[in-house]
Coordinates of C-alpha atoms in Angstrom, one line a residue:
M1 CA 23.2 1.8 -35.1
S2 CA 26.4 2.9 -33.4
D3 CA 29.6 0.9 -33.4
P4 CA 29.5 -1.1 -30.1
T5 CA 33.2 -0.8 -29.8
T6 CA 33.2 3.0 -29.7
Q7 CA 33.9 4.4 -26.2
H8 CA 31.2 6.9 -25.2
P9 CA 31.5 9.3 -22.3
A10 CA 29.1 8.7 -19.4
P11 CA 25.7 10.1 -20.1
R12 CA 25.1 13.7 -18.9
R13 CA 22.3 13.8 -16.4
V14 CA 20.4 16.5 -14.7
R15 CA 22.0 16.5 -11.2
V16 CA 20.7 18.4 -8.2
R17 CA 22.5 18.5 -4.9
A18 CA 20.6 16.3 -2.5
P19 CA 19.2 17.9 0.6
E20 CA 20.2 16.5 4.0
L21 CA 18.3 13.7 5.6
I22 CA 16.5 14.9 8.7
G23 CA 13.8 13.3 10.8
K24 CA 12.7 14.0 14.4
G25 CA 12.1 10.3 15.0
G26 CA 15.7 9.4 14.2
W27 CA 17.1 6.2 12.6
L28 CA 16.0 2.6 12.8
N29 CA 17.9 -0.6 11.7
T30 CA 21.3 1.0 12.2
G31 CA 22.2 -0.3 15.6
G32 CA 21.5 3.1 17.2
K33 CA 23.8 5.1 14.9
Q34 CA 22.6 8.4 13.3
Y35 CA 23.5 9.0 9.7
T36 CA 24.1 12.0 7.4
L37 CA 24.5 12.1 3.6
A38 CA 28.2 12.6 4.2
D39 CA 28.4 9.2 5.9
L40 CA 26.8 7.7 2.7
R41 CA 29.2 9.3 0.2
G42 CA 30.5 6.8 -2.2
K43 CA 27.4 4.7 -2.2
I44 CA 24.4 4.8 -4.6
V45 CA 21.5 5.8 -2.3
V46 CA 17.9 5.0 -3.1
L47 CA 15.5 7.0 -0.9
D48 CA 12.2 5.3 -0.5
F49 CA 9.6 7.7 0.8
W50 CA 6.9 5.5 2.3
T51 CA 4.2 5.2 4.9
F52 CA 3.1 2.0 6.4
C53 CA -0.6 2.3 5.7
C54 CA 0.0 2.4 1.9
I55 CA -0.3 -0.8 -0.1
N56 CA 1.6 0.7 -3.0
C57 CA 4.5 1.4 -0.6
L58 CA 4.4 -2.2 0.6
H59 CA 4.6 -3.3 -3.0
V60 CA 7.7 -1.2 -3.5
L61 CA 9.3 -2.7 -0.4
D62 CA 8.9 -6.1 -2.1
E63 CA 10.2 -4.8 -5.5
L64 CA 13.3 -3.5 -3.9
R65 CA 14.3 -6.7 -2.2
E66 CA 16.1 -8.2 -5.2
L67 CA 17.9 -4.9 -6.0
E68 CA 19.1 -4.7 -2.4
E69 CA 20.5 -8.2 -2.5
K70 CA 22.1 -8.0 -5.9
H71 CA 23.9 -4.7 -5.3
R72 CA 24.4 -5.0 -1.5
D73 CA 28.0 -3.7 -1.7
T74 CA 27.2 -0.6 -3.8
V75 CA 23.6 0.4 -3.0
V76 CA 22.1 1.7 0.2
V77 CA 18.3 1.9 0.4
I78 CA 17.1 4.3 3.0
G79 CA 13.4 4.2 3.9
V80 CA 12.2 7.7 4.7
H81 CA 9.0 7.1 6.7
S82 CA 6.6 10.0 6.0
P83 CA 3.2 9.6 7.7
K84 CA -0.2 10.1 6.3
F85 CA -2.3 9.2 9.4
A86 CA -1.8 10.6 12.9
H87 CA -1.0 7.2 14.2
E88 CA 1.8 6.8 11.7
A89 CA 3.6 9.7 13.3
E90 CA 4.1 7.7 16.5
H91 CA 7.7 6.4 16.7
G92 CA 6.6 3.1 18.3
A93 CA 4.2 2.4 15.4
V94 CA 7.0 3.0 12.9
V95 CA 9.3 0.6 14.8
D96 CA 6.5 -2.0 14.6
A97 CA 5.9 -1.4 10.9
V98 CA 9.6 -1.9 10.1
E99 CA 9.5 -5.3 11.7
R100 CA 6.0 -6.2 10.5
Y101 CA 6.9 -5.8 6.8
G102 CA 10.4 -7.2 7.0
V103 CA 12.3 -4.0 6.1
E104 CA 16.0 -4.9 5.8
H105 CA 17.5 -1.5 5.3
P106 CA 17.9 1.7 7.5
V107 CA 14.8 3.8 8.0
L108 CA 14.6 7.5 8.9
D109 CA 11.5 8.3 10.9
D110 CA 10.4 11.7 9.7
P111 CA 7.1 12.4 11.5
E112 CA 7.0 16.1 10.6
L113 CA 7.7 15.4 6.8
A114 CA 10.8 17.6 6.9
T115 CA 12.8 15.5 4.4
W116 CA 9.6 14.9 2.3
K117 CA 9.3 18.7 1.9
Q118 CA 13.0 19.2 1.2
Y119 CA 12.8 16.7 -1.7
A120 CA 9.5 18.2 -2.9
V121 CA 7.8 14.8 -2.7
R122 CA 4.1 14.7 -3.6
A123 CA 3.1 11.0 -3.4
W124 CA 3.5 7.8 -1.5
P125 CA 5.6 5.9 -2.6
T126 CA 8.3 8.0 -4.2
L127 CA 11.8 6.7 -5.0
V128 CA 14.8 9.2 -5.3
V129 CA 18.2 8.0 -6.5
L130 CA 21.3 9.8 -5.3
D131 CA 24.7 9.2 -7.0
P132 CA 27.9 8.5 -5.0
E133 CA 28.7 12.2 -5.0
G134 CA 25.5 13.1 -3.3
Y135 CA 23.4 14.4 -6.3
V136 CA 19.8 13.5 -7.1
V137 CA 19.8 11.9 -10.5
A138 CA 16.3 10.4 -10.8
Q139 CA 12.9 10.4 -9.1
H140 CA 10.1 7.8 -9.6
A141 CA 6.6 7.9 -8.1
G142 CA 4.5 4.8 -7.7
E143 CA 5.2 1.2 -8.4
G144 CA 6.9 -0.7 -11.1
H145 CA 10.2 1.1 -11.3
A146 CA 12.6 -1.5 -10.0
H147 CA 13.8 -2.4 -13.5
A148 CA 14.5 1.2 -14.3
I149 CA 16.4 1.7 -11.1
E150 CA 18.4 -1.5 -11.7
R151 CA 19.5 -0.1 -15.1
L152 CA 20.4 3.2 -13.6
V153 CA 22.4 1.6 -10.8
A154 CA 24.4 -0.4 -13.3
E155 CA 25.3 2.8 -15.2
L156 CA 26.2 4.6 -12.0
E157 CA 28.4 1.7 -10.8
T158 CA 30.3 1.8 -14.1
E159 CA 30.6 5.6 -14.2
H160 CA 31.7 6.1 -10.6
E161 CA 34.0 3.1 -10.6
A162 CA 35.9 4.8 -13.4
K163 CA 35.9 8.1 -11.6
G164 CA 37.1 6.6 -8.4
T165 CA 34.0 7.9 -6.5
L166 CA 32.3 4.5 -5.8
R167 CA 32.9 2.9 -2.4
R168 CA 32.2 -0.8 -2.1
G169 CA 31.6 -2.6 1.1
D170 CA 28.9 -3.3 3.7
G171 CA 26.1 -0.7 4.2
P172 CA 24.7 0.7 7.5
Y173 CA 21.9 -1.9 8.0
V174 CA 21.9 -3.6 11.4
A175 CA 19.2 -6.2 12.0
P176 CA 17.2 -5.9 15.2
E177 CA 17.0 -8.7 17.7
P178 CA 14.0 -11.0 17.2
E179 CA 11.3 -11.0 19.9
P180 CA 10.1 -14.3 21.4
T181 CA 6.3 -14.0 21.2
V182 CA 3.8 -16.8 20.3
L183 CA 2.4 -14.7 17.4
R184 CA 4.1 -11.9 15.5
F185 CA 1.8 -9.1 14.1
P186 CA -1.1 -11.5 13.5
G187 CA -3.5 -10.2 10.8
K188 CA -6.9 -12.0 10.9
A189 CA -8.6 -14.8 12.9
L190 CA -11.2 -17.4 12.3
L191 CA -13.3 -19.5 14.7
L192 CA -13.1 -23.2 13.6
P193 CA -16.0 -25.5 14.1
D194 CA -14.3 -27.3 17.0
G195 CA -13.8 -24.0 18.9
D196 CA -10.1 -23.6 18.1
F197 CA -8.9 -20.3 16.5
L198 CA -7.0 -20.1 13.2
V199 CA -4.9 -17.0 13.1
S200 CA -2.7 -15.6 10.3
D201 CA 0.7 -15.3 11.9
T202 CA 1.5 -12.7 9.3
T203 CA 5.1 -11.6 9.9
R204 CA 6.2 -15.2 10.4
H205 CA 4.6 -16.3 7.1
R206 CA 2.4 -19.0 8.5
L207 CA -0.9 -19.8 10.1
A208 CA -1.3 -20.7 13.8
R209 CA -4.0 -22.9 15.3
L210 CA -4.7 -21.9 18.9
A211 CA -6.9 -23.7 21.4
A212 CA -10.1 -22.2 22.7
D213 CA -8.2 -20.2 25.3
G214 CA -6.7 -18.1 22.4
E215 CA -3.2 -18.7 23.7
T216 CA -2.1 -22.3 23.5
V217 CA -0.6 -23.3 20.1
V218 CA -2.1 -26.5 18.8
R219 CA -0.4 -26.6 15.4
H220 CA 1.3 -24.4 12.8
Y221 CA 0.6 -24.5 9.0
G222 CA 3.5 -23.4 6.9
S223 CA 7.3 -23.7 7.4
G224 CA 7.6 -20.1 8.6
E225 CA 9.9 -19.2 5.7
R226 CA 8.6 -16.7 3.1
G227 CA 7.7 -18.4 -0.1
F228 CA 5.0 -19.8 -2.4
V229 CA 5.0 -23.6 -2.0
D230 CA 2.0 -26.0 -1.8
G231 CA 2.2 -29.2 0.3
G232 CA 1.9 -30.4 3.9
A233 CA 1.8 -28.3 7.0
E234 CA 5.6 -28.5 7.5
H235 CA 6.6 -27.7 3.9
A236 CA 4.0 -25.3 2.6
R237 CA 5.1 -21.6 2.4
F238 CA 3.1 -18.4 2.6
S239 CA 4.2 -14.7 2.3
E240 CA 2.5 -12.4 4.8
P241 CA -0.9 -14.2 4.8
Q242 CA -3.9 -12.2 6.1
G243 CA -7.6 -13.0 5.5
L244 CA -9.3 -16.3 6.3
A245 CA -12.8 -17.6 5.3
L246 CA -14.4 -20.9 6.3
L247 CA -16.1 -23.0 3.5
D248 CA -18.8 -25.6 3.9
G249 CA -16.9 -28.8 4.6
G250 CA -14.3 -27.2 6.8
A251 CA -11.7 -26.0 4.4
V252 CA -10.3 -22.5 4.8
V253 CA -9.5 -19.9 2.1
V254 CA -6.4 -17.9 2.9
A255 CA -5.6 -14.5 1.4
D256 CA -1.9 -15.0 0.8
T257 CA -1.2 -11.3 0.5
V258 CA 2.3 -10.8 -0.7
N259 CA 2.1 -13.9 -2.9
H260 CA -0.9 -12.3 -4.7
A261 CA -2.8 -15.6 -4.3
L262 CA -5.6 -17.4 -2.6
R263 CA -4.6 -20.6 -0.9
L264 CA -6.8 -23.5 0.4
L265 CA -6.0 -25.1 3.8
D266 CA -7.4 -28.4 5.1
P267 CA -7.1 -27.7 8.8
E268 CA -7.3 -31.5 9.6
T269 CA -4.6 -32.8 7.2
G270 CA -2.6 -29.6 7.0
E271 CA -2.5 -29.8 3.3
V272 CA -2.1 -26.4 1.5
T273 CA -3.0 -25.9 -2.2
T274 CA -3.4 -22.8 -4.4
L275 CA -6.9 -21.8 -5.5
A276 CA -6.2 -18.6 -7.4
G277 CA -3.3 -16.4 -8.6
T278 CA 0.0 -17.0 -10.3
G279 CA 2.3 -15.4 -7.7
R280 CA 2.7 -12.4 -10.0
Q281 CA 1.1 -9.0 -9.2
W282 CA -1.8 -7.7 -11.4
W283 CA -1.0 -4.7 -13.5
Q284 CA -3.1 -2.4 -15.7
G285 CA -3.9 -4.3 -18.9
S286 CA -3.8 -7.8 -17.3
P287 CA -6.9 -10.0 -17.6
T288 CA -9.6 -9.3 -15.0
S289 CA -11.4 -12.6 -15.2
G290 CA -10.8 -16.2 -16.2
P291 CA -9.5 -19.5 -14.8
A292 CA -8.4 -18.7 -11.3
R293 CA -4.9 -20.3 -11.4
E294 CA -4.1 -18.3 -14.6
I295 CA -5.1 -14.8 -13.5
D296 CA -2.8 -12.4 -11.6
L297 CA -4.1 -10.9 -8.4
S298 CA -2.9 -7.9 -6.3
S299 CA -2.4 -8.1 -2.5
P300 CA -5.7 -9.8 -1.5
W301 CA -6.1 -8.7 2.1
D302 CA -9.3 -10.4 3.2
V303 CA -11.9 -13.0 2.0
A304 CA -15.5 -13.7 2.9
V305 CA -18.3 -16.0 1.5
F306 CA -21.2 -13.9 0.3
D307 CA -24.0 -14.7 -2.1
G308 CA -22.5 -18.1 -3.0
R309 CA -19.1 -16.8 -3.9
V310 CA -15.8 -16.0 -2.2
W311 CA -15.4 -12.3 -2.2
I312 CA -11.8 -10.9 -2.2
A313 CA -10.8 -7.5 -0.8
M314 CA -8.2 -6.8 -3.5
A315 CA -6.3 -4.0 -1.6
G316 CA -3.6 -3.7 -4.2
V317 CA -5.9 -2.4 -6.9
H318 CA -8.7 -0.9 -4.9
Q319 CA -11.3 -3.4 -6.0
L320 CA -13.5 -6.3 -4.9
W321 CA -13.1 -9.6 -6.9
T322 CA -14.9 -12.9 -6.6
Y323 CA -13.8 -16.5 -6.8
D324 CA -16.5 -18.9 -8.1
L325 CA -16.3 -22.1 -6.1
T326 CA -18.0 -24.1 -8.9
D327 CA -16.2 -23.2 -12.0
R328 CA -12.9 -22.1 -10.3
T329 CA -12.8 -18.7 -12.0
V330 CA -12.1 -15.2 -10.7
A331 CA -13.5 -11.9 -11.8
V332 CA -13.7 -8.3 -10.8
A333 CA -16.9 -7.7 -8.9
A334 CA -16.7 -4.0 -8.0
G335 CA -14.3 -1.0 -8.4
T336 CA -12.5 0.7 -11.3
T337 CA -8.9 0.6 -9.8
N338 CA -9.2 4.4 -9.2
E339 CA -8.5 5.2 -5.6
G340 CA -11.2 7.1 -3.7
L341 CA -14.7 7.0 -2.2
V342 CA -17.4 6.8 -4.9
D343 CA -20.7 4.9 -4.3
G344 CA -23.1 3.5 -6.9
P345 CA -23.2 0.6 -9.4
A346 CA -20.4 -1.9 -8.9
D347 CA -18.6 -1.0 -12.1
E348 CA -18.5 2.7 -11.3
A349 CA -17.6 2.5 -7.5
W350 CA -14.2 3.6 -6.2
F351 CA -12.5 2.0 -3.2
A352 CA -9.2 2.8 -1.4
Q353 CA -7.4 -0.3 -0.2
P354 CA -10.3 -2.5 1.0
S355 CA -8.9 -4.6 3.8
G356 CA -11.7 -6.2 5.9
L357 CA -14.9 -8.1 4.9
A358 CA -17.9 -9.5 6.8
A359 CA -21.0 -11.1 5.2
T360 CA -24.6 -11.2 6.4
A361 CA -27.5 -12.5 4.4
D362 CA -28.1 -9.4 2.4
R363 CA -24.9 -7.2 2.8
L364 CA -21.2 -7.6 2.4
W365 CA -19.6 -5.1 4.8
L366 CA -16.1 -3.8 4.1
A367 CA -13.5 -1.8 5.9
D368 CA -12.1 0.6 3.3
S369 CA -8.9 1.5 5.0
E370 CA -7.4 4.5 3.1
T371 CA -10.7 6.4 3.1
S372 CA -11.2 5.5 6.8
A373 CA -14.6 4.2 5.8
L374 CA -17.2 1.5 6.6
R375 CA -19.0 0.5 3.4
W376 CA -21.3 -2.2 2.1
V377 CA -22.3 -4.0 -1.1
D378 CA -26.0 -5.1 -1.5
L379 CA -27.2 -8.2 -3.3
D380 CA -27.6 -6.2 -6.6
G381 CA -23.9 -5.2 -6.4
A382 CA -24.5 -1.5 -5.6
V383 CA -21.9 0.1 -3.3
H384 CA -22.9 2.2 -0.3
T385 CA -21.0 4.2 2.4
A386 CA -22.1 4.1 6.0
V387 CA -19.2 6.0 7.6
G388 CA -16.4 8.0 6.0
T389 CA -15.9 11.0 3.7
G390 CA -12.8 10.4 1.7
L391 CA -9.0 10.0 1.6
F392 CA -8.1 13.0 3.7
D393 CA -10.4 13.1 6.8
F394 CA -10.0 10.7 9.7
G395 CA -10.1 10.7 13.5
H396 CA -12.1 9.2 16.4
R397 CA -15.6 10.8 16.5
D398 CA -18.8 9.1 17.6
G399 CA -22.3 10.1 16.9
P400 CA -24.4 10.2 13.7
A401 CA -22.7 8.2 11.0
E402 CA -22.6 11.1 8.5
Q403 CA -20.3 13.0 11.0
A404 CA -18.5 10.0 12.6
L405 CA -14.8 9.4 11.9
L406 CA -12.6 6.3 11.8
Q407 CA -8.8 6.0 11.3
H408 CA -7.6 3.4 8.8
P409 CA -9.8 0.5 9.9
L410 CA -8.7 -3.0 8.8
G411 CA -11.5 -5.3 10.0
V412 CA -15.2 -5.6 10.3
T413 CA -17.4 -8.1 12.2
A414 CA -21.1 -8.7 11.8
L415 CA -22.9 -8.8 15.2
P416 CA -26.1 -10.7 16.0
D417 CA -28.3 -7.7 16.4
G418 CA -27.6 -6.5 12.8
S419 CA -25.0 -3.9 13.8
V420 CA -21.3 -4.3 12.9
A421 CA -18.1 -4.0 14.9
V422 CA -15.2 -2.2 13.2
S423 CA -11.6 -2.9 14.1
D424 CA -10.6 0.8 14.0
T425 CA -6.9 0.0 13.7
Y426 CA -5.1 3.4 14.0
N427 CA -7.5 4.6 16.7
H428 CA -6.6 1.4 18.8
A429 CA -10.3 0.9 19.3
L430 CA -13.3 -1.3 18.5
R431 CA -16.2 0.8 17.2
R432 CA -19.8 -0.1 16.4
Y433 CA -22.2 1.1 13.7
D434 CA -25.9 0.4 14.0
P435 CA -27.8 0.6 10.7
A436 CA -31.1 0.9 12.5
T437 CA -30.2 4.1 14.3
G438 CA -27.4 5.4 12.0
E439 CA -25.2 5.9 15.1
V440 CA -21.5 5.1 15.7
G441 CA -20.2 4.4 19.1
T442 CA -17.1 2.9 20.8
L443 CA -17.1 -0.6 22.2
A444 CA -13.5 -0.7 23.5
T445 CA -10.4 1.4 23.6
D446 CA -6.7 0.8 24.6
L447 CA -6.3 -1.9 22.1
R448 CA -3.1 -1.9 20.0
E449 CA -3.7 -1.8 16.2
P450 CA -6.7 -4.2 16.2
S451 CA -7.0 -5.7 12.8
D452 CA -9.9 -8.2 13.1
A453 CA -12.4 -9.6 15.6
V454 CA -14.5 -12.8 15.9
L455 CA -17.6 -13.6 17.9
V456 CA -17.4 -16.4 20.5
G457 CA -20.8 -16.6 22.3
D458 CA -21.2 -13.4 24.3
D459 CA -17.6 -12.5 23.9
I460 CA -15.7 -10.8 21.1
V461 CA -12.1 -11.9 20.5
V462 CA -9.9 -9.1 19.0
V463 CA -6.7 -9.6 17.0
E464 CA -4.4 -7.0 18.7
S465 CA -1.9 -7.1 15.9
A466 CA 0.8 -4.8 17.6
R467 CA 0.5 -6.6 20.9
H468 CA 0.9 -10.0 19.1
R469 CA -2.1 -11.6 20.7
L470 CA -5.8 -12.4 20.8
T471 CA -7.7 -10.4 23.4
R472 CA -11.1 -11.6 24.7
L473 CA -13.6 -8.9 25.7
R474 CA -17.2 -9.2 26.9
L475 CA -19.3 -7.7 24.2
P476 CA -21.0 -4.7 25.9
E477 CA -24.7 -4.1 25.3
E478 CA -24.1 -0.4 25.0
T479 CA -21.4 1.6 23.3
V480 CA -19.7 4.5 25.0
K481 CA -18.9 7.9 23.5
V482 CA -15.3 9.1 23.6
E483 CA -13.9 12.6 23.3
A484 CA -13.9 13.5 19.6
V485 CA -10.6 13.9 17.8
A486 CA -10.5 14.9 14.1
H487 CA -7.5 15.0 11.7
R488 CA -6.6 15.8 8.1
T489 CA -3.7 14.5 6.2
R490 CA -0.5 16.3 7.2
R491 CA 0.8 17.4 3.8
A492 CA 1.0 21.1 3.2
A493 CA -1.1 22.5 0.4
T494 CA 0.5 23.6 -2.8
E495 CA -0.3 27.3 -3.5
V496 CA -1.6 27.6 -7.1
A497 CA -2.9 30.6 -9.0
P498 CA -6.7 30.7 -9.6
G499 CA -7.7 30.2 -13.2
R500 CA -5.4 28.3 -15.5
L501 CA -3.1 25.7 -14.2
R502 CA -0.8 23.6 -16.4
L503 CA -0.5 20.0 -15.1
D504 CA 2.6 18.2 -16.3
V505 CA 3.2 14.6 -15.5
V506 CA 6.9 14.0 -16.1
F507 CA 7.8 10.7 -17.6
Q508 CA 11.1 9.7 -19.1
A509 CA 11.4 6.1 -20.3
P510 CA 14.2 4.2 -18.6
A511 CA 17.5 3.8 -20.5
G512 CA 17.2 1.3 -23.3
Q513 CA 13.4 1.6 -23.4
K514 CA 10.8 3.6 -25.3
L515 CA 7.1 4.2 -25.0
D516 CA 5.1 1.2 -26.1
E517 CA 2.9 2.5 -28.9
R518 CA 2.5 -0.7 -30.9
Y519 CA -1.2 -0.9 -30.1
G520 CA -2.1 2.7 -29.7
P521 CA -1.3 5.4 -27.0
S522 CA 0.8 4.0 -24.1
T523 CA 0.0 6.8 -21.6
R524 CA -3.2 7.7 -19.7
L525 CA -4.0 10.6 -17.5
L526 CA -7.2 10.9 -15.3
V527 CA -8.0 14.1 -13.4
S528 CA -10.7 14.9 -10.9
A529 CA -11.1 17.1 -7.9
T530 CA -12.6 17.4 -4.4
P531 CA -14.9 19.3 -4.3
P532 CA -15.8 18.6 -8.0
E533 CA -16.6 22.3 -8.5
L534 CA -13.0 23.2 -8.1
L535 CA -12.3 22.1 -11.7
L536 CA -14.0 24.3 -14.3
R537 CA -12.1 22.5 -17.1
G538 CA -9.7 19.6 -17.5
E539 CA -11.6 16.8 -15.7
G540 CA -11.7 13.3 -17.1
A541 CA -9.4 10.9 -18.9
D542 CA -7.1 11.4 -21.9
T543 CA -3.9 10.0 -23.3
A544 CA -1.6 13.1 -23.1
L545 CA 0.4 13.5 -19.9
S546 CA 0.1 17.3 -19.9
R547 CA -3.2 19.2 -19.6
E548 CA -4.5 22.7 -19.1
L549 CA -6.8 22.9 -16.1
E550 CA -9.0 25.8 -15.1
L551 CA -9.7 26.2 -11.4
D552 CA -12.7 28.1 -10.0
P553 CA -11.4 31.3 -8.3
S554 CA -14.4 31.2 -5.9
I555 CA -13.1 28.0 -4.2
S556 CA -10.3 28.6 -1.9
E557 CA -8.9 25.1 -1.5
G558 CA -9.4 21.5 -2.4
V559 CA -7.6 18.4 -3.7
L560 CA -6.6 17.5 -7.2
H561 CA -6.8 13.7 -7.9
V562 CA -4.4 12.7 -10.6
S563 CA -3.9 9.2 -11.9
A564 CA -1.2 8.5 -14.5
M565 CA 0.0 5.5 -16.4
A566 CA 2.8 4.9 -18.9
A567 CA 4.0 1.7 -20.6
S568 CA 7.5 1.3 -21.9
C569 CA 9.3 -1.5 -23.6
D570 CA 12.9 -2.5 -24.4
D571 CA 14.1 -0.6 -27.4
D572 CA 15.8 -3.5 -29.2
P573 CA 14.5 -4.2 -32.8
S574 CA 16.1 -7.7 -32.6
H575 CA 13.5 -8.8 -30.0
A576 CA 10.2 -9.8 -31.5
Y577 CA 8.6 -9.8 -28.0
P578 CA 10.4 -7.0 -26.0
A579 CA 10.1 -6.9 -22.2
C580 CA 7.5 -4.2 -21.2
H581 CA 6.8 -2.4 -18.0
V582 CA 3.9 -0.4 -16.7
H583 CA 4.5 2.7 -14.5
Q584 CA 1.6 4.0 -12.6
Q585 CA 0.8 6.4 -9.7
D586 CA -2.2 8.1 -8.1
W587 CA -1.6 11.5 -6.5
G588 CA -3.9 13.5 -4.2
V589 CA -2.5 17.0 -4.3
P590 CA -4.0 19.4 -1.7
V591 CA -4.1 22.9 -3.3
R592 CA -4.8 26.4 -2.0
L593 CA -5.8 29.0 -4.5
T594 CA -3.7 32.1 -4.0
E595 CA -2.9 35.2 -6.1
G596 CA 0.7 34.8 -7.0
G597 CA 0.6 31.0 -6.7
T598 CA 2.3 28.8 -9.3
D599 CA 0.6 28.3 -12.6
R600 CA 2.3 25.0 -13.3
L601 CA 2.0 21.7 -11.3
P602 CA 4.7 19.2 -12.2
L603 CA 4.2 15.6 -11.0
V604 CA 7.2 13.3 -11.6
L605 CA 6.2 9.7 -12.6
A606 CA 9.7 8.8 -13.7
G607 CA 12.9 10.9 -14.4
M608 CA 13.6 14.5 -13.5
D609 CA 11.6 17.6 -14.1
A610 CA 13.6 19.7 -16.5
D611 CA 12.8 22.9 -14.5
D612 CA 14.5 21.4 -11.4
G613 CA 18.1 21.2 -12.5
A614 CA 20.9 22.3 -14.8

């Protein structure tokens, strides 16, 4: 061990000059000022490449809050909004999202992915750290990197304080003026037995009880301050609550999304208690079943009672879980945590951010938002897809279900005739799927980010999240067919050589940490492709983070699906129980097979690719 009194020079890092920040949509949260990298010189800059549909991006926003507060005079976080869906390229939608998710740092709206391309980003979310002299010193893809960035920031502060290149003081963030609306980005709604509506007033961290007119506030549940506190209506705290489910007896289960918990509300007394979750986010390796108050959850987005249990759309890990009302336990019900669209037995199915649930006697319907899909689970637990093809195709197309398209739906509502209404959020529409005919049609358009709907007699009441209100519509007997629009994800394809392709997932353990191999390999790599025939060799799971793939030359383009995980722990022999962290990310990399294309595909999980700098 080295002498702690010895003075060591600052660590030599790979440094690459940072490209300029450009975005056609301009800057938000800056009081109208436009910024360049030169304006930020002297600050440690963390670029957060995000898009507001992405649950992992929302997790990172929460991870960064403590870092922003602790290092407010030296660190500037810049959100670079890089859209996946067509709706996310609309400037107004980005403005809404910045408020909706409580983003308290400047955001560059980059609808054409110009800065994304300049920084060679391949995944949402990606964090890039720039030193005070304007050089890229680290890149991290996925979640769970806040501790590593915290350590790097401390090193950079020390290093650049000594060099005289660190500039302390206030950053460029300017808070927007609050808007005086009754609701603010409401998420889900529920019809109570007395005819009132219970609405998750998501951005204000509370629940609102509205009279039967859907407008008059009867009562609030929750103080309106973000937090995780049980108690009476005035003192309880939520954090961006979403889904609501009514139990026999009148109590309501609340999906308290950012608290990673299920709460129980008594609408009459106002008392709030915790049913499930610890307040901590579930990570790979955590228990997947057990006493509900002892098990970590991950961004529960909706809840529904089906087949005697409360089902949970666990958006954060692409699964469905259940809560047993009798023995007060939770367990995984369907999904592998891999992100995608795969039907079949519950333990083999893949989901992508399930966000809306609706139960009938024999089916649990779900809106699988990131695959723009309507899916269902039968009483045997098998998973089926009614509408949707995968992560990259979306749009507004009516007609036969196998050809129909949705765009990031968040809600689903069972209708009396056996059909279902889909809150087709990014299409600003209410759609209908009829299992009897296999047809998809449109019930209503010109809504604004509808996220849920409830039946009230012959009417359907829609949660218009981005208009901050409930909107009552007469449920039409017939759907209409709108002009078809189809999209694919905006990312440019990577040109790769046919035949052999070396896949390298770059992972460097944070300073002071090492790979955790006490109980076996600490890394995992899972590879698949769309279409599956693209991969002649290299599919499946293994522990090495590098792999030789072989691509079929007869297939011109496709998508490589890569999921990587690495666990690192504090490298201090004096600690019997060192702190450990899991780093994980899923990539969907569009590729085009071209003679002369690259024969190496590097994906940075954490650190810097050695081929990128000097």
